[in-house]
Coordinates of C-alpha atoms in Angstrom, one line a residue:
Chain A
M1 CA -2.0 -12.7 -32.0
S2 CA 0.0 -10.8 -29.6
I3 CA 0.0 -7.1 -28.8
I4 CA 3.1 -5.0 -28.3
I5 CA 3.1 -2.1 -26.0
T6 CA 5.3 0.7 -26.1
D7 CA 5.3 4.1 -24.4
S8 CA 3.1 5.4 -27.3
G9 CA 0.4 2.6 -27.2
F10 CA -0.7 -0.6 -28.7
F11 CA 0.7 -2.2 -31.8
S12 CA -0.3 -5.4 -33.2
N13 CA 2.7 -5.7 -35.4
Y14 CA 6.5 -5.3 -35.0
Q15 CA 7.0 -2.5 -37.7
D16 CA 4.2 -0.5 -36.5
A17 CA 5.6 -0.4 -33.0
K18 CA 8.6 1.6 -34.6
V19 CA 11.2 -0.5 -33.1
S20 CA 14.0 -0.9 -35.5
P21 CA 17.0 -2.4 -33.8
N22 CA 20.3 -1.6 -35.5
H23 CA 21.8 -4.9 -34.7
P24 CA 22.3 -7.3 -37.6
G25 CA 22.1 -10.4 -35.3
P26 CA 19.4 -12.8 -34.7
S27 CA 16.5 -12.6 -32.4
V28 CA 16.7 -14.8 -29.2
D29 CA 14.0 -16.1 -26.8
L30 CA 15.0 -16.6 -23.2
K31 CA 13.1 -18.3 -20.5
S32 CA 12.9 -16.6 -17.0
D33 CA 15.0 -19.3 -15.4
F34 CA 17.9 -18.4 -17.8
D35 CA 21.2 -18.4 -15.8
P36 CA 23.1 -15.1 -16.3
K37 CA 26.4 -17.3 -16.2
D38 CA 25.4 -18.1 -19.8
I39 CA 25.5 -14.6 -21.1
T40 CA 27.9 -14.8 -24.0
Q41 CA 29.4 -12.3 -26.5
E42 CA 27.2 -14.0 -29.0
L43 CA 24.1 -13.3 -27.1
L44 CA 25.0 -9.7 -26.6
Q45 CA 25.1 -9.4 -30.3
A46 CA 21.6 -10.3 -30.7
R47 CA 19.3 -8.0 -32.6
C48 CA 16.4 -8.7 -30.3
I49 CA 16.2 -10.7 -26.9
R50 CA 12.7 -11.5 -25.7
I51 CA 12.5 -12.6 -22.0
E52 CA 9.5 -14.6 -21.1
L53 CA 7.6 -13.8 -17.8
P54 CA 5.5 -17.0 -17.0
S55 CA 3.5 -15.0 -14.3
F56 CA 3.2 -11.6 -12.9
A57 CA 4.6 -12.8 -9.8
D58 CA 8.0 -14.1 -11.3
G59 CA 10.2 -11.1 -11.2
R60 CA 13.4 -12.8 -12.6
A61 CA 13.1 -11.1 -15.9
F62 CA 13.6 -7.7 -14.3
T63 CA 17.1 -8.8 -12.9
L64 CA 18.0 -10.5 -16.2
A65 CA 17.2 -7.3 -18.2
I66 CA 19.3 -5.3 -15.7
L67 CA 22.2 -7.7 -16.0
L68 CA 22.0 -7.8 -19.8
R69 CA 22.2 -4.1 -20.0
S70 CA 25.1 -4.0 -17.5
H71 CA 27.0 -6.4 -19.7
G72 CA 26.7 -3.9 -22.5
Y73 CA 23.7 -5.3 -24.5
T74 CA 22.4 -2.4 -26.8
G75 CA 19.9 -4.4 -28.8
H76 CA 16.2 -4.6 -28.5
L77 CA 14.9 -6.0 -25.2
R78 CA 11.3 -7.2 -24.9
A79 CA 9.3 -8.5 -22.0
V80 CA 6.9 -11.3 -23.1
G81 CA 4.1 -13.0 -21.3
Y82 CA 2.0 -12.4 -18.3
I83 CA 2.7 -8.7 -17.3
L84 CA 0.4 -6.4 -15.6
A85 CA -0.1 -2.8 -16.6
D86 CA 1.0 -1.8 -13.1
Q87 CA 4.4 -3.4 -13.8
Y88 CA 5.1 -1.4 -17.0
T89 CA 7.0 1.3 -15.1
M90 CA 9.3 -1.2 -13.6
V91 CA 9.7 -3.2 -17.0
R92 CA 11.0 0.0 -18.7
R93 CA 13.2 1.1 -15.8
S94 CA 14.9 -2.2 -15.8
G95 CA 15.8 -1.9 -19.4
F96 CA 13.2 -3.5 -21.5
D97 CA 12.2 -1.5 -24.6
D98 CA 8.7 -2.8 -24.6
V99 CA 6.1 -5.4 -23.7
E100 CA 4.4 -8.2 -25.5
I101 CA 1.1 -9.6 -24.1
S102 CA -1.5 -11.9 -25.5
E103 CA -4.7 -10.3 -27.0
E104 CA -6.6 -11.9 -24.2
L105 CA -4.7 -10.1 -21.5
A106 CA -4.7 -6.9 -23.5
I107 CA -8.6 -7.0 -23.5
R108 CA -8.5 -7.3 -19.8
Q109 CA -5.9 -4.5 -19.6
P110 CA -6.9 -1.7 -21.9
K111 CA -4.5 0.8 -23.5
K112 CA -5.4 3.5 -20.9
Q113 CA -4.0 1.4 -18.1
W114 CA -0.8 1.1 -19.8
Q115 CA -0.6 4.8 -21.0
D116 CA -1.1 5.8 -17.3
R117 CA 2.2 4.2 -16.7
A118 CA 4.0 5.3 -19.8
D119 CA 5.9 8.2 -18.2
W120 CA 8.2 5.8 -16.4
R121 CA 10.9 8.1 -15.9
R122 CA 8.6 10.0 -13.4
H123 CA 9.4 9.2 -9.7
D124 CA 12.3 6.8 -10.8
Y125 CA 14.0 6.8 -7.5
Q126 CA 16.4 4.2 -8.4
G127 CA 17.5 6.0 -11.5
R128 CA 17.8 9.2 -9.6
L129 CA 20.2 7.5 -7.2
R130 CA 22.4 6.4 -10.1
E131 CA 22.8 9.8 -11.8
Q132 CA 26.1 11.6 -11.7
T133 CA 24.9 14.5 -9.4
L134 CA 21.5 15.4 -8.2
Chain B
M1 CA 27.3 -0.9 12.1
T2 CA 31.1 -1.4 12.5
T3 CA 34.4 0.3 11.9
L4 CA 37.5 -0.7 10.2
G5 CA 40.6 1.5 10.4
G6 CA 38.5 4.4 11.6
A7 CA 36.1 4.2 8.7
A8 CA 32.5 3.4 9.3
G9 CA 30.8 0.6 7.6
F10 CA 28.6 -2.4 8.2
E11 CA 28.8 -6.0 8.9
V12 CA 26.3 -7.6 6.5
I13 CA 24.4 -10.7 7.7
V14 CA 21.9 -12.6 5.6
G15 CA 19.5 -15.5 5.9
G16 CA 18.1 -14.9 9.5
G17 CA 14.6 -15.1 10.5
L18 CA 12.1 -16.7 12.9
G19 CA 8.6 -18.1 12.0
R20 CA 8.3 -21.8 11.3
T21 CA 11.8 -22.2 10.2
P22 CA 14.0 -20.2 12.6
M23 CA 17.5 -19.4 11.6
I24 CA 20.3 -17.2 12.8
G25 CA 21.6 -15.1 9.9
K26 CA 25.0 -15.7 8.6
T27 CA 27.8 -13.2 7.9
L28 CA 28.1 -12.5 4.3
R29 CA 30.6 -9.8 4.7
E30 CA 32.7 -8.8 7.8
F31 CA 33.1 -5.0 6.6
L32 CA 31.2 -3.1 3.9
P33 CA 32.1 0.6 3.6
A34 CA 28.9 2.6 4.5
A35 CA 28.9 4.3 1.1
D36 CA 28.3 1.0 -0.7
L37 CA 25.3 -0.2 1.1
L38 CA 22.9 0.4 -1.6
P39 CA 24.6 -1.5 -4.3
Y40 CA 25.4 -4.4 -1.9
V41 CA 22.0 -4.8 -0.7
E42 CA 20.7 -4.6 -4.3
A43 CA 23.1 -7.4 -5.2
I44 CA 21.7 -9.5 -2.5
V45 CA 18.2 -8.9 -3.5
S46 CA 19.3 -9.7 -7.2
V47 CA 20.9 -12.8 -6.4
Y48 CA 17.9 -13.9 -4.3
N49 CA 15.5 -13.0 -7.0
L50 CA 17.2 -15.4 -9.5
L51 CA 18.1 -18.0 -7.1
G52 CA 15.3 -18.1 -4.6
R53 CA 12.6 -21.0 -4.6
R54 CA 9.5 -20.3 -6.6
D55 CA 7.9 -23.8 -6.3
N56 CA 6.7 -23.3 -2.8
K57 CA 5.8 -19.9 -1.4
Y58 CA 6.6 -21.1 2.1
K59 CA 10.2 -21.7 0.8
A60 CA 10.3 -18.3 -1.1
R61 CA 12.6 -16.8 1.6
I62 CA 16.2 -15.4 1.7
K63 CA 17.0 -17.8 4.8
I64 CA 15.8 -20.9 2.7
T65 CA 18.0 -19.8 -0.3
V66 CA 21.1 -19.3 1.9
H67 CA 20.5 -22.5 3.8
E68 CA 20.0 -24.6 0.7
N69 CA 22.9 -23.0 -1.4
G70 CA 25.3 -22.4 1.3
I71 CA 26.8 -19.0 2.4
E72 CA 30.0 -19.5 0.1
E73 CA 27.8 -19.9 -2.9
I74 CA 25.7 -16.8 -2.0
R75 CA 28.8 -14.9 -1.2
A76 CA 30.5 -15.6 -4.5
R77 CA 27.2 -14.6 -6.4
V78 CA 26.6 -11.5 -4.3
E79 CA 30.2 -10.2 -4.7
A80 CA 30.2 -10.7 -8.4
R81 CA 26.8 -9.0 -8.8
Y82 CA 28.0 -6.2 -6.5
A83 CA 31.1 -5.5 -8.6
R84 CA 28.8 -4.9 -11.4
L85 CA 26.1 -2.9 -9.6
K86 CA 28.7 -0.7 -7.9
T87 CA 29.8 1.0 -11.0
L88 CA 26.2 2.3 -11.6
F89 CA 26.3 4.4 -8.4
K90 CA 28.3 7.6 -9.3
G91 CA 27.8 9.9 -6.4
A92 CA 24.1 11.2 -6.5
D93 CA 23.1 8.7 -3.9
Q94 CA 25.7 9.8 -1.4
Q95 CA 24.6 13.5 -2.1
L96 CA 20.9 12.4 -1.4
L97 CA 22.0 10.8 1.8
Q98 CA 23.8 13.9 3.0
Q99 CA 20.5 15.8 2.4
I100 CA 18.5 13.3 4.4
E101 CA 21.1 13.1 7.2
A102 CA 20.8 16.9 7.6
H103 CA 17.1 16.2 8.8
F104 CA 18.3 13.7 11.4
K105 CA 20.9 16.1 13.3
A106 CA 21.3 15.3 17.0
P107 CA 19.6 17.9 19.1
E108 CA 21.7 20.6 20.7
F109 CA 22.3 19.1 24.2
I110 CA 22.7 21.4 27.2
C111 CA 25.4 20.0 29.5
E112 CA 24.6 21.1 33.0
K113 CA 24.2 19.5 36.5
A114 CA 21.1 18.1 37.6
P115 CA 20.7 18.5 41.5
E116 CA 17.1 18.0 41.3
F117 CA 17.6 14.5 40.1
D118 CA 20.0 13.6 43.0
A119 CA 17.7 15.2 45.6
F120 CA 14.5 13.5 44.4
K121 CA 16.3 10.1 44.1
E122 CA 17.2 10.4 47.9
E123 CA 13.5 11.4 48.7
S124 CA 11.4 8.9 46.7
P125 CA 12.2 5.2 46.6
G126 CA 9.7 4.7 43.7
F127 CA 11.6 7.0 41.5
C128 CA 14.8 5.4 42.4
S129 CA 13.5 2.0 41.5
W130 CA 12.1 3.4 38.2
V131 CA 15.6 5.0 37.5
D132 CA 17.2 1.6 38.1
T133 CA 15.2 -0.3 35.6
N134 CA 13.7 2.3 33.1
I135 CA 16.6 4.7 32.5
T136 CA 19.6 3.9 29.9
A137 CA 22.6 5.9 29.8
H138 CA 22.9 8.7 27.1
K139 CA 25.9 9.5 25.1
A140 CA 25.6 13.2 26.1
E141 CA 26.5 14.1 29.5
G142 CA 23.6 15.0 31.8
Y143 CA 21.1 13.3 29.6
A144 CA 19.2 9.9 29.9
I145 CA 17.1 7.8 27.7
V146 CA 13.7 7.0 29.3
S147 CA 11.8 3.7 28.6
I148 CA 8.2 4.0 29.3
S149 CA 6.9 0.6 30.3
L150 CA 3.5 -0.3 28.7
K151 CA 3.6 -3.5 30.8
K152 CA 1.8 -2.6 33.8
H153 CA 1.2 -5.8 35.8
G154 CA -2.1 -7.4 34.7
D155 CA -2.7 -5.1 31.9
T156 CA -2.5 -5.9 28.1
P157 CA 1.2 -5.8 27.1
G158 CA 1.9 -3.0 24.8
D159 CA -1.5 -1.3 25.1
A160 CA -1.8 2.5 25.9
T161 CA -5.0 4.5 26.1
A162 CA -5.7 7.6 24.1
A163 CA -5.1 9.7 27.2
Q164 CA -1.9 8.0 27.9
M165 CA -0.6 8.6 24.4
R166 CA -1.5 12.3 24.8
V167 CA 0.6 12.4 28.0
M168 CA 3.5 10.8 26.3
S169 CA 3.3 13.1 23.3
E170 CA 3.2 16.2 25.6
L171 CA 6.3 14.7 27.5
A172 CA 8.1 14.2 24.3
K173 CA 7.5 17.6 23.2
K174 CA 8.5 19.3 26.3
F175 CA 11.2 17.0 27.6
S176 CA 12.6 15.0 24.8
H177 CA 13.4 17.3 22.0
D178 CA 10.1 16.5 20.4
E179 CA 11.2 12.9 19.9
L180 CA 9.4 9.7 20.8
R181 CA 10.1 6.1 19.7
I182 CA 8.3 2.8 19.8
S183 CA 10.3 -0.2 20.6
H184 CA 9.9 -3.7 19.2
E185 CA 9.6 -4.7 22.9
Q186 CA 6.2 -3.0 23.0
N187 CA 7.4 0.0 25.0
V188 CA 7.9 3.6 24.2
I189 CA 11.2 5.4 24.5
L190 CA 11.8 9.2 25.1
P191 CA 15.4 9.2 23.6
H192 CA 16.8 12.7 24.9
V193 CA 15.6 13.6 28.4
H194 CA 17.8 15.9 30.6
R195 CA 18.4 14.3 34.0
S196 CA 17.2 17.4 35.7
D197 CA 13.7 16.8 34.0
L198 CA 13.5 13.2 35.1
P199 CA 11.5 13.8 38.4
T200 CA 9.0 15.9 36.5
V201 CA 8.7 13.2 33.7
Y202 CA 8.4 10.4 36.4
R203 CA 5.6 12.3 38.3
A204 CA 3.6 12.9 35.0
L205 CA 4.0 9.2 34.0
R206 CA 3.0 8.0 37.3
T207 CA -0.1 10.1 37.3
A208 CA -1.0 8.6 34.1
N209 CA -0.3 5.0 35.2
L210 CA 2.7 4.7 33.1
A211 CA 5.6 4.7 35.5
T212 CA 5.8 0.7 35.9
A213 CA 9.4 0.0 36.8
N214 CA 10.1 -3.2 35.1
I215 CA 12.0 -2.8 31.9
G216 CA 14.0 -5.9 31.1
L217 CA 12.2 -7.8 33.9
I218 CA 10.2 -10.9 33.8
S219 CA 6.9 -9.0 33.4
D220 CA 8.3 -6.9 30.6
I221 CA 7.0 -9.6 28.2
I222 CA 6.6 -9.4 24.6
A223 CA 3.3 -11.1 23.5
C224 CA 1.7 -11.2 20.2
P225 CA -2.0 -10.4 20.0
G226 CA -2.7 -14.1 20.1
M227 CA -6.2 -15.7 19.7
D228 CA -7.9 -12.7 21.3
Y229 CA -7.4 -10.6 18.2
C230 CA -5.3 -12.6 15.5
A231 CA -7.1 -14.9 12.9
L232 CA -3.8 -16.8 12.5
A233 CA -3.3 -17.5 16.2
T234 CA -3.7 -21.0 17.6
A235 CA -3.7 -20.1 21.3
R236 CA -4.1 -17.0 23.5
S237 CA -1.0 -15.0 24.3
I238 CA -2.2 -11.8 26.3
P239 CA -3.9 -13.7 29.2
I240 CA -0.6 -15.8 29.7
A241 CA 1.4 -12.6 29.8
Q242 CA -1.0 -10.9 32.1
Q243 CA -1.0 -14.0 34.6
I244 CA 2.8 -14.3 34.5
A245 CA 3.2 -10.5 35.3
T246 CA 0.6 -10.6 38.0
R247 CA 2.0 -13.7 39.6
F248 CA 5.6 -12.4 39.8
A249 CA 4.3 -9.0 41.0
K250 CA 2.6 -10.9 44.0
L251 CA 5.7 -13.0 44.6
E252 CA 7.7 -9.7 44.7
L253 CA 10.5 -11.4 43.0
E254 CA 11.1 -9.8 39.7
H255 CA 13.7 -7.4 40.9
D256 CA 15.6 -10.3 42.5
V257 CA 15.3 -12.3 39.3
G258 CA 16.7 -9.6 37.3
L259 CA 17.2 -9.5 33.5
L260 CA 15.0 -11.9 31.9
K261 CA 13.5 -11.8 28.4
L262 CA 10.2 -13.8 28.3
K263 CA 8.6 -13.8 24.8
I264 CA 5.1 -15.4 23.9
S265 CA 3.9 -16.2 20.4
G266 CA 0.3 -17.5 19.8
C267 CA 1.3 -19.5 16.7
I268 CA 4.2 -20.9 14.8
N269 CA 4.7 -17.6 12.8
A270 CA 6.6 -16.4 15.8
C271 CA 5.5 -12.7 15.9
G272 CA 6.2 -12.6 19.7
H273 CA 9.9 -13.8 18.9
H274 CA 9.7 -16.7 21.3
H275 CA 12.7 -18.3 19.7
V276 CA 14.9 -15.6 21.0
G277 CA 13.5 -15.3 24.4
H278 CA 15.6 -16.3 27.3
I279 CA 12.2 -18.0 28.0
G280 CA 9.9 -18.6 25.0
I281 CA 6.5 -19.7 25.0
L282 CA 4.7 -20.9 21.8
G283 CA 1.1 -21.4 22.0
L284 CA -0.3 -24.2 19.9
E285 CA -3.6 -26.0 19.5
R286 CA -3.5 -29.8 20.3
A287 CA -6.8 -31.6 20.0
G288 CA -8.8 -28.7 20.5
V289 CA -7.2 -27.2 23.4
E290 CA -4.4 -24.8 24.0
S291 CA -1.0 -26.1 24.6
Y292 CA 2.1 -24.0 25.5
Q293 CA 5.5 -25.1 24.4
I294 CA 8.6 -23.6 26.2
T295 CA 11.9 -22.9 24.7
L296 CA 14.9 -22.0 26.8
G297 CA 18.2 -20.2 26.1
G298 CA 17.3 -18.0 23.2
D299 CA 19.0 -14.7 22.9
A300 CA 18.2 -11.7 20.7
G301 CA 21.4 -9.8 21.7
A302 CA 24.7 -9.5 19.8
E303 CA 25.4 -13.3 20.4
A304 CA 22.0 -14.2 18.8
Q305 CA 20.9 -17.7 19.7
L306 CA 17.8 -19.7 19.1
G307 CA 16.2 -21.3 22.1
T308 CA 15.6 -25.1 22.3
R309 CA 12.4 -26.8 23.1
A310 CA 12.4 -27.9 26.7
G311 CA 9.9 -30.7 26.2
P312 CA 6.1 -31.3 25.9
G313 CA 3.8 -28.5 26.0
F314 CA 1.7 -27.4 29.1
G315 CA -2.0 -26.8 29.2
A316 CA -3.3 -23.2 29.8
K317 CA -3.7 -23.9 33.6
D318 CA -0.2 -25.3 34.0
I319 CA 1.9 -22.9 32.0
V320 CA 2.1 -20.2 34.7
P321 CA 3.0 -22.7 37.5
A322 CA 5.7 -24.1 35.2
I323 CA 7.2 -20.8 34.6
E324 CA 7.1 -20.1 38.2
R325 CA 9.0 -23.5 39.1
L326 CA 11.5 -22.6 36.4
V327 CA 12.4 -19.1 37.5
L328 CA 12.2 -20.0 41.3
G329 CA 14.5 -22.8 40.5
Y330 CA 16.9 -20.6 38.6
I331 CA 17.3 -18.6 41.8
E332 CA 18.4 -21.6 43.6
L333 CA 20.8 -22.7 40.7
R334 CA 22.5 -19.3 39.9
A335 CA 26.1 -18.9 41.0
D336 CA 25.3 -15.6 42.6
A337 CA 22.7 -12.7 42.2
D338 CA 24.5 -11.1 39.2
E339 CA 24.3 -14.3 37.2
T340 CA 21.3 -13.8 34.8
F341 CA 18.9 -16.6 33.8
L342 CA 20.5 -16.8 30.4
Q343 CA 24.0 -17.1 31.8
S344 CA 22.9 -19.9 34.4
Y345 CA 21.4 -21.7 31.5
Q346 CA 24.5 -21.4 29.3
R347 CA 26.7 -22.5 32.3
L348 CA 24.6 -25.4 33.4
G349 CA 23.0 -26.6 30.2
A350 CA 19.4 -27.7 29.7
A351 CA 19.1 -30.6 32.2
P352 CA 18.6 -28.8 35.5
F353 CA 16.1 -26.5 33.9
K354 CA 14.1 -29.5 32.4
A355 CA 14.0 -31.1 35.6
L356 CA 12.4 -27.9 37.1
L357 CA 9.7 -28.1 34.4
Y358 CA 9.0 -31.6 34.5
P359 CA 9.5 -32.8 38.1
K360 CA 7.7 -35.9 37.8
E361 CA 10.3 -37.4 35.3
K362 CA 12.9 -37.3 38.0

């Protein structure tokens, strides 16, 4: 079973994680090699988009998340796969709502490691540069 | 940095790099307004992130991505991404930049004459020679840019002792508005020295063994640490640099030779930037012994150019004599004393220079 990680902790099921996207559309899974040229209106209507990160060294999902958000996607965005706790801040800043990892990976990286990075707005230098004024 | 109709901006070049696959960067955009630098650079990284190779880490480089996809394709993707990212920047970035810029204000320059400078130049030939090679013109009247050479003939290029570092820091504090910079050419720069202070600075440097007058000359060699220090190296760099510098000091020819950028790397990773040296030396290992390959015609200036391999490598004992033949031969070949090594090479092509390196093949 997989573990869902949000700013408030570990959850083993979707409902408990208190993510209730308002979109009526379907849930879509994307691979990390998804070509942003294939972003369609239909995709942007999805209730939830899960993007797979095959390894912690594959950062394509970060760019895809930013692109989906910049195309106006407002549904739920989830990073799924091999993600390290250290990356949680960057996952959140790039537009993901939460993270889904395997139980095995969650045992190696207990809740505290993720909670240490839960305050992802702190020191968000890129976000700061994109505000209206300082 | 460039301008268009009076507005400041940048020419953006991507896909350049040295190492095992040297490439000259290609112009992605002739002019980018300075204020749009962040979204544009982010667009480049973003495009590279999705498009770059992930199957082979040696090919996970922007230069490879640009080479494989072509600059047109990269440009189309970057421009599209940039149009999207640009709207996210709403002014806070420029405000922050202004705050940062306030910390980098130019010092308040004092424009006054420097009679001490002219007098000492008359009096001391050593000072005169040092001024000729180690001083660069400053934009403010009465000021000069001092390059402190860490290339004393026979010493390790780029090394300074603790005592020498203290001297340089004191000089920066007293005479260069508290600024000191380290150059990629392994020298130290005092960026704002008043000309009237140059004699004092020179005397202090000379006492500290730091007044070598050889900036831009053949003994001002960039050399990587090489096998003396580096675990990746396949050959030694430092002893070769020391031998070349010592040899040309003995010949008393380096001022006559003039501007010559010689760069040495001790392995294919090219930390010594040998590809862009007028003369480049690459140290390799061949069957258990050091072998030094020479590249000619590289240029790290505005007209960036990669050097081309002259031919088979030279053993450790043969490399210095080969460089000597090459440089002495250039003096014979050059049109006049003002024609630099690189200019001669560009005018005459590789053939006469190869003939100097490999005389037996004649």
